[in-house]
Coordinates of C-alpha atoms in Angstrom, one line a residue:
Chain A
Q1 CA 0.0 0.0 0.0
E2 CA 2.9 2.3 0.8
A3 CA 4.5 1.8 -2.6
A4 CA 1.1 2.5 -4.4
K5 CA 1.1 5.9 -2.7
Y6 CA 4.2 6.7 -4.7
E7 CA 2.3 5.8 -7.9
K8 CA 4.2 2.6 -8.4
K9 CA 2.5 -0.3 -10.1
V10 CA 2.3 -2.9 -7.3
M11 CA 1.2 -6.6 -7.1
V12 CA 0.8 -8.8 -4.1
L13 CA 1.0 -12.6 -4.3
D14 CA -0.4 -14.2 -1.2
F15 CA -1.1 -17.9 -1.0
V16 CA -1.5 -20.2 2.0
T17 CA -0.3 -23.8 1.5
P18 CA -2.9 -25.8 3.5
T19 CA -1.8 -27.4 6.8
P20 CA -1.3 -31.2 6.9
L21 CA -4.9 -31.3 8.1
G22 CA -6.2 -29.2 5.2
N23 CA -6.6 -25.9 6.9
S24 CA -6.1 -22.6 5.1
W25 CA -7.0 -18.9 5.5
G26 CA -7.4 -15.5 3.9
L27 CA -5.3 -12.4 3.2
G28 CA -3.3 -10.9 6.1
G29 CA -0.5 -13.2 6.9
T30 CA 0.2 -15.1 10.1
C31 CA -0.5 -12.3 12.7
V32 CA -4.1 -11.7 11.5
N33 CA -5.1 -15.2 10.8
V34 CA -3.2 -17.7 13.0
G35 CA -1.1 -15.5 15.3
C36 CA -1.4 -12.4 17.4
I37 CA -5.0 -11.5 16.6
P38 CA -6.8 -14.8 17.4
K39 CA -4.3 -15.5 20.2
K40 CA -5.1 -12.2 22.0
L41 CA -8.8 -12.7 21.6
M42 CA -8.6 -16.2 23.1
H43 CA -6.3 -15.0 25.8
Q44 CA -9.0 -12.4 26.5
A45 CA -11.6 -15.1 26.7
A46 CA -9.6 -16.8 29.4
L47 CA -9.1 -13.6 31.3
L48 CA -12.8 -13.0 31.2
G49 CA -13.3 -16.4 32.7
Q50 CA -11.0 -15.4 35.6
A51 CA -12.8 -12.1 35.9
L52 CA -16.1 -13.9 36.3
Q53 CA -14.7 -15.8 39.2
D54 CA -13.3 -12.6 40.8
S55 CA -16.5 -10.8 40.3
R56 CA -18.3 -12.7 43.0
K57 CA -15.9 -11.2 45.6
F58 CA -16.8 -7.8 44.3
G59 CA -20.5 -8.4 44.9
W60 CA -21.8 -9.8 41.7
Q61 CA -24.3 -12.6 42.4
F62 CA -25.1 -15.3 40.0
T63 CA -26.1 -18.8 40.9
E64 CA -25.6 -20.6 37.6
E65 CA -22.3 -22.3 37.0
V66 CA -20.4 -20.5 34.2
K67 CA -19.2 -22.7 31.4
H68 CA -17.2 -22.0 28.3
N69 CA -18.4 -22.9 24.7
W70 CA -15.4 -23.3 22.4
M71 CA -17.5 -23.0 19.2
T72 CA -19.1 -19.7 20.2
M73 CA -15.6 -18.2 20.9
T74 CA -14.0 -19.7 17.7
E75 CA -16.9 -18.5 15.5
A76 CA -16.7 -15.0 16.9
V77 CA -12.9 -14.9 16.4
Q78 CA -13.1 -16.2 12.9
N79 CA -15.8 -13.8 12.0
Y80 CA -13.6 -10.9 13.1
I81 CA -10.7 -12.3 11.2
G82 CA -12.9 -12.6 8.1
S83 CA -13.8 -8.9 8.4
L84 CA -10.0 -8.1 8.5
N85 CA -9.3 -10.3 5.4
W86 CA -12.1 -8.4 3.6
G87 CA -10.9 -5.1 4.8
Y88 CA -7.4 -5.7 3.4
R89 CA -8.9 -6.8 0.0
V90 CA -10.9 -3.5 -0.1
A91 CA -7.9 -1.4 1.0
L92 CA -5.6 -3.0 -1.7
R93 CA -8.2 -2.5 -4.4
E94 CA -8.8 1.1 -3.4
K95 CA -5.1 1.8 -3.5
K96 CA -4.9 0.1 -6.9
V97 CA -2.7 -2.7 -5.7
T98 CA -3.2 -5.9 -7.7
Y99 CA -3.8 -8.9 -5.5
E100 CA -3.5 -12.5 -6.7
N101 CA -4.3 -15.4 -4.4
A102 CA -1.4 -17.4 -5.9
Y103 CA 1.8 -19.1 -4.9
G104 CA 4.7 -17.1 -6.1
E105 CA 8.2 -18.4 -7.0
F106 CA 11.1 -17.0 -8.9
V107 CA 11.8 -18.7 -12.3
G108 CA 14.5 -16.4 -13.6
P109 CA 15.9 -12.8 -13.2
H110 CA 13.1 -10.3 -12.5
T111 CA 10.5 -13.0 -13.2
V112 CA 8.1 -14.9 -10.9
K113 CA 5.6 -17.6 -11.7
A114 CA 2.2 -17.4 -9.8
T115 CA 0.2 -20.6 -9.4
N116 CA -3.3 -20.3 -8.1
K117 CA -5.2 -23.0 -6.2
R118 CA -6.6 -24.4 -9.4
G119 CA -3.1 -24.9 -10.8
V120 CA -3.3 -22.1 -13.3
E121 CA 0.2 -20.5 -13.8
K122 CA 1.0 -17.0 -14.8
L123 CA 4.3 -15.2 -15.3
Y124 CA 5.0 -11.7 -14.0
T125 CA 8.1 -9.4 -14.3
A126 CA 8.9 -6.5 -12.1
E127 CA 11.6 -4.0 -11.4
R128 CA 11.9 -4.9 -7.7
F129 CA 10.7 -7.7 -5.5
L130 CA 9.9 -7.8 -1.7
I131 CA 9.9 -11.2 0.0
A132 CA 7.8 -11.4 3.1
T133 CA 6.8 -15.1 3.1
G134 CA 7.1 -15.6 6.9
E135 CA 7.2 -19.0 8.6
R136 CA 5.2 -22.0 9.3
P137 CA 5.1 -24.3 12.3
R138 CA 7.7 -27.0 12.5
Y139 CA 6.7 -30.6 12.9
L140 CA 8.6 -33.1 15.1
G141 CA 9.5 -35.7 12.4
I142 CA 8.1 -38.6 14.5
P143 CA 5.5 -41.2 13.5
G144 CA 2.0 -39.7 13.7
D145 CA 3.0 -36.1 13.9
K146 CA 1.4 -34.8 10.6
E147 CA -1.5 -37.2 10.7
Y148 CA -2.7 -36.6 14.3
C149 CA -1.1 -33.5 15.8
I150 CA -2.3 -29.9 15.2
S151 CA -0.3 -26.7 15.2
S152 CA -1.2 -23.1 15.9
D153 CA -2.2 -23.0 12.2
D154 CA -5.1 -25.3 13.0
L155 CA -5.9 -24.3 16.6
F156 CA -7.6 -20.9 16.1
S157 CA -10.2 -22.3 13.7
L158 CA -10.6 -25.8 15.2
P159 CA -14.2 -26.7 14.6
Y160 CA -14.5 -28.7 17.9
C161 CA -13.3 -28.2 21.4
P162 CA -9.8 -29.6 21.8
G163 CA -10.5 -31.3 25.1
K164 CA -7.6 -32.7 27.1
T165 CA -4.6 -31.2 25.4
L166 CA -0.8 -31.9 25.4
V167 CA 1.2 -28.9 24.2
V168 CA 4.6 -29.8 23.0
G169 CA 7.1 -27.0 23.3
A170 CA 8.1 -24.2 25.6
S171 CA 8.1 -21.3 23.1
Y172 CA 5.9 -18.3 23.8
V173 CA 3.4 -19.8 21.3
A174 CA 3.3 -23.0 23.4
L175 CA 2.9 -21.2 26.7
E176 CA 0.3 -18.7 25.4
C177 CA -1.8 -21.4 23.9
A178 CA -1.4 -23.6 27.0
G179 CA -2.4 -20.6 29.1
F180 CA -5.7 -19.7 27.4
L181 CA -6.7 -23.4 26.9
A182 CA -6.3 -23.9 30.6
G183 CA -8.1 -20.5 31.2
V184 CA -11.2 -21.7 29.4
G185 CA -11.3 -24.8 31.5
L186 CA -9.4 -27.5 29.6
D187 CA -7.0 -30.0 31.1
V188 CA -3.6 -28.9 29.7
T189 CA -0.2 -30.4 30.0
V190 CA 3.0 -28.8 28.5
M191 CA 5.9 -31.1 27.5
V192 CA 9.2 -29.2 27.6
R193 CA 12.5 -30.5 26.3
S194 CA 14.7 -28.2 28.3
I195 CA 14.1 -24.5 29.2
L196 CA 11.2 -22.2 28.9
L197 CA 11.1 -19.3 26.5
R198 CA 14.6 -19.6 25.1
G199 CA 16.0 -16.2 24.3
F200 CA 14.0 -14.4 26.9
D201 CA 15.2 -13.3 30.3
Q202 CA 15.3 -16.7 32.2
D203 CA 14.5 -15.2 35.6
M204 CA 11.1 -13.9 34.1
A205 CA 10.6 -17.2 32.1
N206 CA 10.8 -19.2 35.3
K207 CA 8.4 -17.0 37.1
I208 CA 5.9 -17.4 34.2
G209 CA 6.3 -21.2 34.4
E210 CA 5.8 -21.2 38.1
Y211 CA 2.7 -19.1 37.9
M212 CA 1.2 -21.4 35.2
E213 CA 2.0 -24.5 37.2
G214 CA 0.3 -23.0 40.2
H215 CA -2.8 -22.2 38.2
G216 CA -3.8 -25.5 36.6
V217 CA -1.2 -26.2 33.9
N218 CA 0.7 -29.4 34.2
F219 CA 4.3 -29.5 33.1
I220 CA 6.3 -32.5 32.0
R221 CA 9.9 -31.4 31.9
E222 CA 12.9 -32.8 30.1
F223 CA 10.9 -35.2 27.8
V224 CA 10.3 -35.3 24.1
P225 CA 7.6 -37.2 22.3
I226 CA 8.8 -40.1 20.1
K227 CA 5.5 -41.4 18.8
V228 CA 1.8 -40.4 18.5
E229 CA -0.8 -43.0 17.8
Q230 CA -4.6 -42.7 17.4
I231 CA -6.6 -44.7 19.9
E232 CA -10.0 -43.5 18.7
E233 CA -11.1 -41.3 15.8
G234 CA -13.4 -38.3 16.6
T235 CA -13.7 -34.6 17.0
P236 CA -11.7 -34.7 19.2
G237 CA -10.5 -38.2 19.1
R238 CA -8.1 -39.9 21.6
L239 CA -4.4 -40.0 21.0
K240 CA -1.6 -41.9 22.8
V241 CA 1.7 -40.1 23.1
T242 CA 4.9 -41.9 24.0
A243 CA 7.7 -39.8 25.2
K244 CA 11.3 -40.3 26.2
S245 CA 13.3 -38.5 28.8
T246 CA 16.2 -36.4 27.6
K247 CA 18.3 -37.4 30.6
E248 CA 17.8 -41.1 31.3
N249 CA 16.2 -44.0 29.6
Q250 CA 12.7 -43.4 31.0
I251 CA 9.7 -43.8 28.6
I252 CA 6.3 -42.5 29.6
E253 CA 2.9 -42.7 27.9
G254 CA -0.1 -40.4 28.1
E255 CA -3.5 -40.1 26.6
Y256 CA -4.9 -36.8 25.3
N257 CA -7.7 -35.6 23.0
T258 CA -5.4 -33.2 21.2
V259 CA -1.7 -32.8 20.7
L260 CA -0.6 -29.2 19.8
L261 CA 2.9 -28.9 18.4
A262 CA 4.6 -25.5 19.1
I263 CA 8.3 -26.3 18.9
G264 CA 9.3 -23.6 16.5
R265 CA 8.7 -22.1 13.1
D266 CA 10.6 -22.5 9.8
A267 CA 11.1 -19.8 7.2
C268 CA 9.2 -20.3 4.0
T269 CA 12.2 -19.7 1.8
R270 CA 13.1 -23.1 0.4
K271 CA 10.5 -23.5 -2.3
I272 CA 10.2 -20.1 -3.8
G273 CA 13.0 -20.4 -6.3
L274 CA 15.5 -18.2 -4.6
D275 CA 18.3 -20.4 -6.1
K276 CA 17.1 -19.4 -9.6
V277 CA 17.9 -15.8 -8.9
G278 CA 20.9 -16.3 -6.7
V279 CA 19.4 -15.1 -3.4
M280 CA 21.6 -16.4 -0.5
I281 CA 19.9 -18.0 2.4
N282 CA 21.3 -19.6 5.6
E283 CA 21.1 -23.2 4.6
K284 CA 20.7 -24.4 8.1
T285 CA 17.9 -22.1 9.2
G286 CA 16.4 -21.0 5.9
K287 CA 16.6 -17.4 7.0
V288 CA 17.6 -14.6 4.7
P289 CA 20.5 -12.3 5.6
V290 CA 20.0 -8.7 4.6
N291 CA 21.9 -5.5 5.0
D292 CA 20.6 -2.7 7.2
E293 CA 18.4 -1.6 4.3
E294 CA 16.6 -4.9 4.0
Q295 CA 18.3 -5.7 0.8
T296 CA 19.4 -9.3 0.0
N297 CA 22.6 -10.1 -1.9
V298 CA 20.6 -9.6 -5.1
P299 CA 20.2 -5.8 -5.4
Y300 CA 16.6 -5.8 -6.7
I301 CA 15.3 -8.3 -4.2
Y302 CA 14.4 -7.2 -0.7
A303 CA 13.1 -9.1 2.3
I304 CA 11.2 -8.2 5.5
G305 CA 9.6 -9.9 8.4
D306 CA 10.1 -13.2 10.2
I307 CA 12.3 -14.7 7.4
L308 CA 15.2 -12.2 8.2
Q309 CA 18.3 -13.6 9.9
D310 CA 19.0 -12.2 13.3
K311 CA 16.0 -9.9 13.5
L312 CA 13.0 -9.9 15.8
E313 CA 10.0 -11.9 14.6
L314 CA 7.3 -9.4 15.3
T315 CA 4.5 -8.0 13.2
P316 CA 5.1 -4.3 14.0
V317 CA 8.8 -4.7 13.2
A318 CA 8.0 -6.1 9.7
I319 CA 5.4 -3.4 9.0
Q320 CA 7.8 -0.6 10.1
A321 CA 10.7 -2.1 8.0
G322 CA 8.4 -2.4 5.0
R323 CA 7.1 1.2 5.2
L324 CA 10.5 2.7 5.7
L325 CA 12.0 0.6 2.9
V326 CA 9.4 1.9 0.4
Q327 CA 9.9 5.5 1.7
R328 CA 13.6 5.1 1.0
L329 CA 13.1 3.6 -2.4
Y330 CA 10.5 5.9 -3.7
G331 CA 10.1 8.8 -1.3
G332 CA 13.7 9.9 -1.0
A333 CA 13.7 9.2 2.7
T334 CA 16.8 7.9 4.5
R335 CA 15.5 6.5 7.7
K336 CA 16.3 2.9 8.4
C337 CA 14.4 0.5 10.6
D338 CA 15.6 0.6 14.2
Y339 CA 15.7 -3.0 15.5
V340 CA 17.0 -2.0 18.9
N341 CA 14.8 -1.6 22.0
V342 CA 11.7 -3.1 20.4
P343 CA 9.1 -3.8 23.1
T344 CA 7.4 -7.2 23.2
T345 CA 4.8 -8.9 25.3
V346 CA 4.1 -12.5 26.0
F347 CA 0.4 -13.1 26.6
T348 CA 0.7 -15.9 29.1
P349 CA -1.9 -16.0 31.9
L350 CA 0.4 -13.7 33.8
E351 CA 1.4 -11.3 31.0
Y352 CA 5.1 -10.5 30.5
G353 CA 6.2 -7.3 28.9
A354 CA 9.8 -6.5 28.0
C355 CA 12.0 -3.9 26.3
G356 CA 15.7 -3.9 25.9
Y357 CA 18.2 -6.3 27.4
S358 CA 17.5 -9.4 29.4
E359 CA 19.5 -9.7 32.6
E360 CA 21.7 -12.4 31.1
S361 CA 22.5 -10.4 27.9
A362 CA 23.1 -7.3 29.9
V363 CA 25.6 -9.1 32.0
E364 CA 27.2 -10.6 29.0
K365 CA 27.5 -7.3 27.2
F366 CA 28.5 -4.9 30.0
G367 CA 29.8 -7.2 32.7
E368 CA 28.0 -7.9 36.0
E369 CA 29.8 -5.2 37.9
N370 CA 28.6 -2.5 35.4
I371 CA 24.9 -3.2 35.7
E372 CA 22.5 -2.6 38.5
V373 CA 19.1 -4.3 38.7
Y374 CA 16.2 -2.7 40.5
H375 CA 13.3 -5.0 41.1
S376 CA 10.1 -5.3 43.1
H377 CA 7.1 -7.6 43.6
F378 CA 3.8 -5.8 43.5
W379 CA 0.2 -6.6 44.3
P380 CA -2.3 -5.2 41.8
L381 CA -5.1 -3.4 43.7
E382 CA -7.7 -5.3 41.7
W383 CA -6.3 -8.6 42.9
T384 CA -6.5 -7.8 46.6
V385 CA -10.3 -8.2 47.1
P386 CA -10.6 -11.5 45.3
S387 CA -7.5 -12.7 47.3
R388 CA -5.4 -13.4 44.3
D389 CA -1.7 -14.0 44.7
N390 CA 0.2 -11.2 46.4
N391 CA 3.7 -12.1 45.4
K392 CA 3.6 -13.1 41.8
C393 CA 3.5 -9.8 39.9
Y394 CA 7.0 -8.5 39.4
A395 CA 8.9 -5.8 37.7
K396 CA 12.6 -5.1 37.2
I397 CA 14.8 -2.6 35.4
I398 CA 18.4 -3.1 34.3
C399 CA 20.6 -0.1 34.3
N400 CA 24.0 0.6 32.9
I401 CA 26.1 2.1 35.7
Q402 CA 28.7 3.5 33.3
D403 CA 26.2 5.5 31.4
N404 CA 24.4 7.5 34.1
E405 CA 22.4 4.4 35.1
R406 CA 20.6 4.5 31.8
V407 CA 17.8 2.0 31.7
I408 CA 18.7 -0.7 29.2
G409 CA 16.2 -3.3 30.1
F410 CA 12.7 -3.2 31.3
H411 CA 10.7 -6.3 32.4
V412 CA 7.2 -6.5 34.0
L413 CA 5.1 -9.5 34.9
G414 CA 1.5 -8.7 35.6
P415 CA -1.9 -7.7 34.2
N416 CA -1.9 -5.5 31.1
A417 CA 1.8 -5.9 30.7
G418 CA 1.6 -4.9 27.0
E419 CA -0.1 -1.6 27.8
V420 CA 2.4 -0.9 30.6
T421 CA 5.5 -1.7 28.5
Q422 CA 4.6 0.5 25.5
G423 CA 5.1 3.7 27.3
F424 CA 8.4 2.6 28.9
A425 CA 9.6 1.6 25.5
A426 CA 9.2 5.1 24.3
A427 CA 11.1 6.3 27.4
I428 CA 13.9 3.9 26.8
K429 CA 14.2 5.0 23.2
C430 CA 14.7 8.5 24.6
G431 CA 17.5 7.2 26.8
I432 CA 15.8 7.5 30.2
T433 CA 18.0 7.1 33.3
K434 CA 17.2 5.6 36.6
E435 CA 17.2 9.1 38.1
Q436 CA 14.7 10.4 35.6
L437 CA 12.5 7.4 36.3
D438 CA 12.6 8.1 40.0
D439 CA 11.7 11.6 39.3
T440 CA 8.6 10.6 37.4
I441 CA 5.7 10.6 39.8
G442 CA 3.6 7.5 39.6
I443 CA -0.1 7.2 38.7
H444 CA -2.0 5.8 41.6
P445 CA -3.4 3.2 42.0
V446 CA -2.1 1.4 39.0
C447 CA 0.5 -1.4 38.4
A448 CA 2.6 0.8 36.3
E449 CA 3.6 3.1 39.2
V450 CA 5.9 0.5 40.5
Chain B
M1 CA -30.1 -20.3 -13.8
G2 CA -28.6 -16.9 -13.3
W3 CA -29.8 -14.8 -10.5
E4 CA -33.0 -13.2 -9.2
E5 CA -34.0 -10.1 -7.4
K6 CA -36.4 -9.7 -4.5
Q7 CA -37.6 -6.3 -3.3
V8 CA -38.5 -5.9 0.3
R9 CA -39.2 -3.2 2.8
G10 CA -38.4 -3.2 6.5
Y11 CA -36.5 -5.6 8.8
P12 CA -39.0 -8.4 9.3
E13 CA -39.6 -8.8 5.5
F14 CA -35.9 -8.8 4.9
V15 CA -35.2 -11.5 7.4
Q16 CA -38.1 -13.6 6.1
T17 CA -36.8 -13.4 2.6
A18 CA -33.2 -14.1 3.6
Q19 CA -34.3 -17.2 5.4
R20 CA -36.4 -18.4 2.5
Y21 CA -33.3 -18.5 0.2
R22 CA -30.9 -20.0 2.8
G23 CA -28.3 -22.1 1.0
R24 CA -27.9 -19.8 -2.0
P25 CA -25.5 -16.8 -2.1
I26 CA -27.5 -13.8 -0.9
F27 CA -26.4 -10.2 -1.6
A28 CA -28.3 -7.4 -0.1
L29 CA -28.4 -3.6 -0.8
F30 CA -29.9 -1.5 1.9
C31 CA -31.2 2.0 0.9
G32 CA -33.4 4.7 2.4
D33 CA -37.1 4.7 1.4
K34 CA -38.1 6.3 -1.9
D35 CA -40.8 9.0 -2.2
A36 CA -43.7 9.0 -4.7
E37 CA -41.3 10.2 -7.4
G38 CA -39.0 7.2 -6.7
R39 CA -36.2 9.3 -5.1
S40 CA -34.6 8.2 -1.9
W41 CA -34.1 10.6 1.0
C42 CA -30.5 9.2 1.1
P43 CA -28.4 10.9 -1.6
D44 CA -25.6 8.4 -1.4
C45 CA -28.1 5.6 -2.1
V46 CA -29.2 7.4 -5.2
T47 CA -25.6 7.5 -6.4
A48 CA -24.9 3.9 -5.5
E49 CA -27.9 2.1 -6.8
P50 CA -27.1 2.3 -10.6
V51 CA -23.5 1.3 -9.9
V52 CA -24.6 -1.8 -8.1
R53 CA -27.2 -2.7 -10.7
M54 CA -24.6 -2.5 -13.4
E55 CA -22.5 -5.1 -11.7
L56 CA -25.3 -7.6 -10.8
H57 CA -24.5 -9.8 -13.7
N58 CA -21.2 -10.7 -11.9
M59 CA -22.9 -12.5 -9.1
P60 CA -22.5 -16.2 -9.1
D61 CA -25.3 -18.4 -10.5
E62 CA -28.2 -19.1 -8.2
S63 CA -27.6 -15.8 -6.3
V64 CA -30.4 -13.9 -4.8
F65 CA -30.2 -10.1 -4.8
I66 CA -32.3 -8.5 -2.1
Y67 CA -33.1 -4.9 -2.6
C68 CA -34.2 -3.6 0.8
L69 CA -35.7 -0.3 1.7
V70 CA -34.9 0.3 5.4
G71 CA -37.5 3.0 6.2
D72 CA -37.7 6.7 6.4
R73 CA -34.9 9.0 7.6
A74 CA -36.2 9.3 11.2
Y75 CA -36.4 5.5 11.5
W76 CA -32.8 5.2 10.1
K77 CA -31.4 7.8 12.5
D78 CA -32.7 6.0 15.5
P79 CA -29.6 4.3 16.9
N80 CA -31.7 1.3 18.1
N81 CA -33.4 0.4 14.8
E82 CA -33.3 -3.3 14.0
F83 CA -31.0 -3.0 11.1
R84 CA -28.4 -1.3 13.3
K85 CA -28.9 -3.6 16.2
N86 CA -29.2 -7.0 14.5
L87 CA -27.4 -6.7 11.2
K88 CA -24.8 -4.2 12.6
L89 CA -25.4 -1.8 9.7
T90 CA -23.6 1.5 10.3
G91 CA -24.8 3.5 7.2
V92 CA -26.8 3.5 4.0
P93 CA -26.2 2.5 1.4
T94 CA -24.7 -0.8 2.5
L95 CA -24.1 -3.7 0.1
L96 CA -23.3 -7.0 1.8
K97 CA -22.9 -10.7 1.2
Y98 CA -25.3 -12.1 3.7
G99 CA -23.8 -14.4 6.4
T100 CA -20.2 -13.2 5.8
P101 CA -18.3 -10.2 7.1
Q102 CA -18.0 -8.9 3.6
K103 CA -19.6 -5.6 3.0
L104 CA -19.2 -2.2 1.4
V105 CA -20.5 0.9 3.1
E106 CA -21.5 4.3 1.8
E107 CA -18.9 5.7 -0.7
E108 CA -17.4 2.3 -1.1
C109 CA -20.6 1.4 -3.0
F110 CA -19.9 4.0 -5.6
K111 CA -16.9 2.1 -6.9
A112 CA -17.8 -0.5 -9.5
E113 CA -14.5 -2.3 -8.9
L114 CA -15.2 -2.9 -5.3
V115 CA -18.8 -3.9 -6.0
R116 CA -17.5 -6.4 -8.6
M117 CA -15.0 -7.7 -6.1
L118 CA -17.7 -8.3 -3.5
F119 CA -19.9 -10.2 -6.1
T120 CA -17.0 -12.4 -7.4
E121 CA -15.1 -13.1 -4.2
D122 CA -14.9 -16.5 -2.5

């Protein structure tokens, strides 16, 4: 859309290769269809469930037992997503961007072949190309994985309640899904190979795990599944999972209605003909290395989003990178995308917001003696009356002593962490120091005042 | 078989007609009432109607096109009228594909390209 503003002739090729179970979706990419949007809505469904419980302590009286209907939630979420898909179609059309629901792949210099779902092929040439093909969930490579397991690609439109679920993985996807599934009343177990939330501040990761364990999510640690078999067909059916310990020779078995794989995502770069135009990718990870102007090794081909090597896999980052790229190419701008100090939030039952360095990376980069960590537990006022935990919410900032105690890392664990973190991210971008933070009077009574 | 048009007025008649053709693609255009000379109180509806009619031949076979007059201006302005409450309409004219989130509102209905996209999308 940005390029069309500069009167360029633009085409978008978007195609979703169906999941092993046949699932597909509309225009908008992962975030809209099988990522952030449905995830946050379902997280909200779980939070509302908790709120209903708390409400009794605040005086609301209702005698009926409150139950959750998976189909009602899923239909409402899918309907909203459908309106977004449609909105994008209208927006592209209004801005005169040509859209084709077809699978694009390079066949030669400046040329792509687009194949639609009926197998009809068309060739297109262009002056420049932007690759933003994103990633898809990885499968385990064990017997029964593709036939019986689902991934996040299937979960948000699952036409039946998943029932007793085993989530394999300890990524934020795994923990967020496990969190809201448990929040809507399902029996959930998370099978973890080693650590939780690799790449995130481990102190915070462990607190998240502890909280979830104390609130109805079972964890099986240091095991990996080696086989998934079907005991009974159905919606949901019954599956038997066999798992092996990563430490000793122990084998365990468990029965679940649904097995959700969330062990990682792989870049969609291997089947789009990049070799035909000489675009280099990291053979091991499939990611695309680019310079700081999002250009690949082939000058007329650019890339943004989750497929980039060593960059954050976040929707707003990709959007920003894309917009700035086009402004540089056609608008004479020079601003490059700033990948530093990007705030993020993990929407686990106890939300975690962060911006900047984790404690470990700060220690690694600056040395333990040069950083100071300020931290505090806090008890949200809203949690007091319903007697919810008084020692679980937590915040910490990491400061660089050598640089006026500049705040280089911000971490908060508590309700509305995303909302809280956004403001602090702006402050960190401006280079806020501990002293300035201390000088900022807090809003009371809110969690953010800590 | 091609497509057919049904003209209705008011919410109950609309719902009844939509139910009757359940299973077939249903497109609906909602406009303000017309006076004795056939002019609607809604100027945008006057602009949109011919544009929509020109594109009707793009609807899939078996489609039903429901042309629905919603009522007079006072009825429409009432924030609690049934069209707003139940169908979540926010303005007239609205052209929508019944049972899906796909719709075009107000000036969007003036654009033949968008109307064609609504009729031919799946």
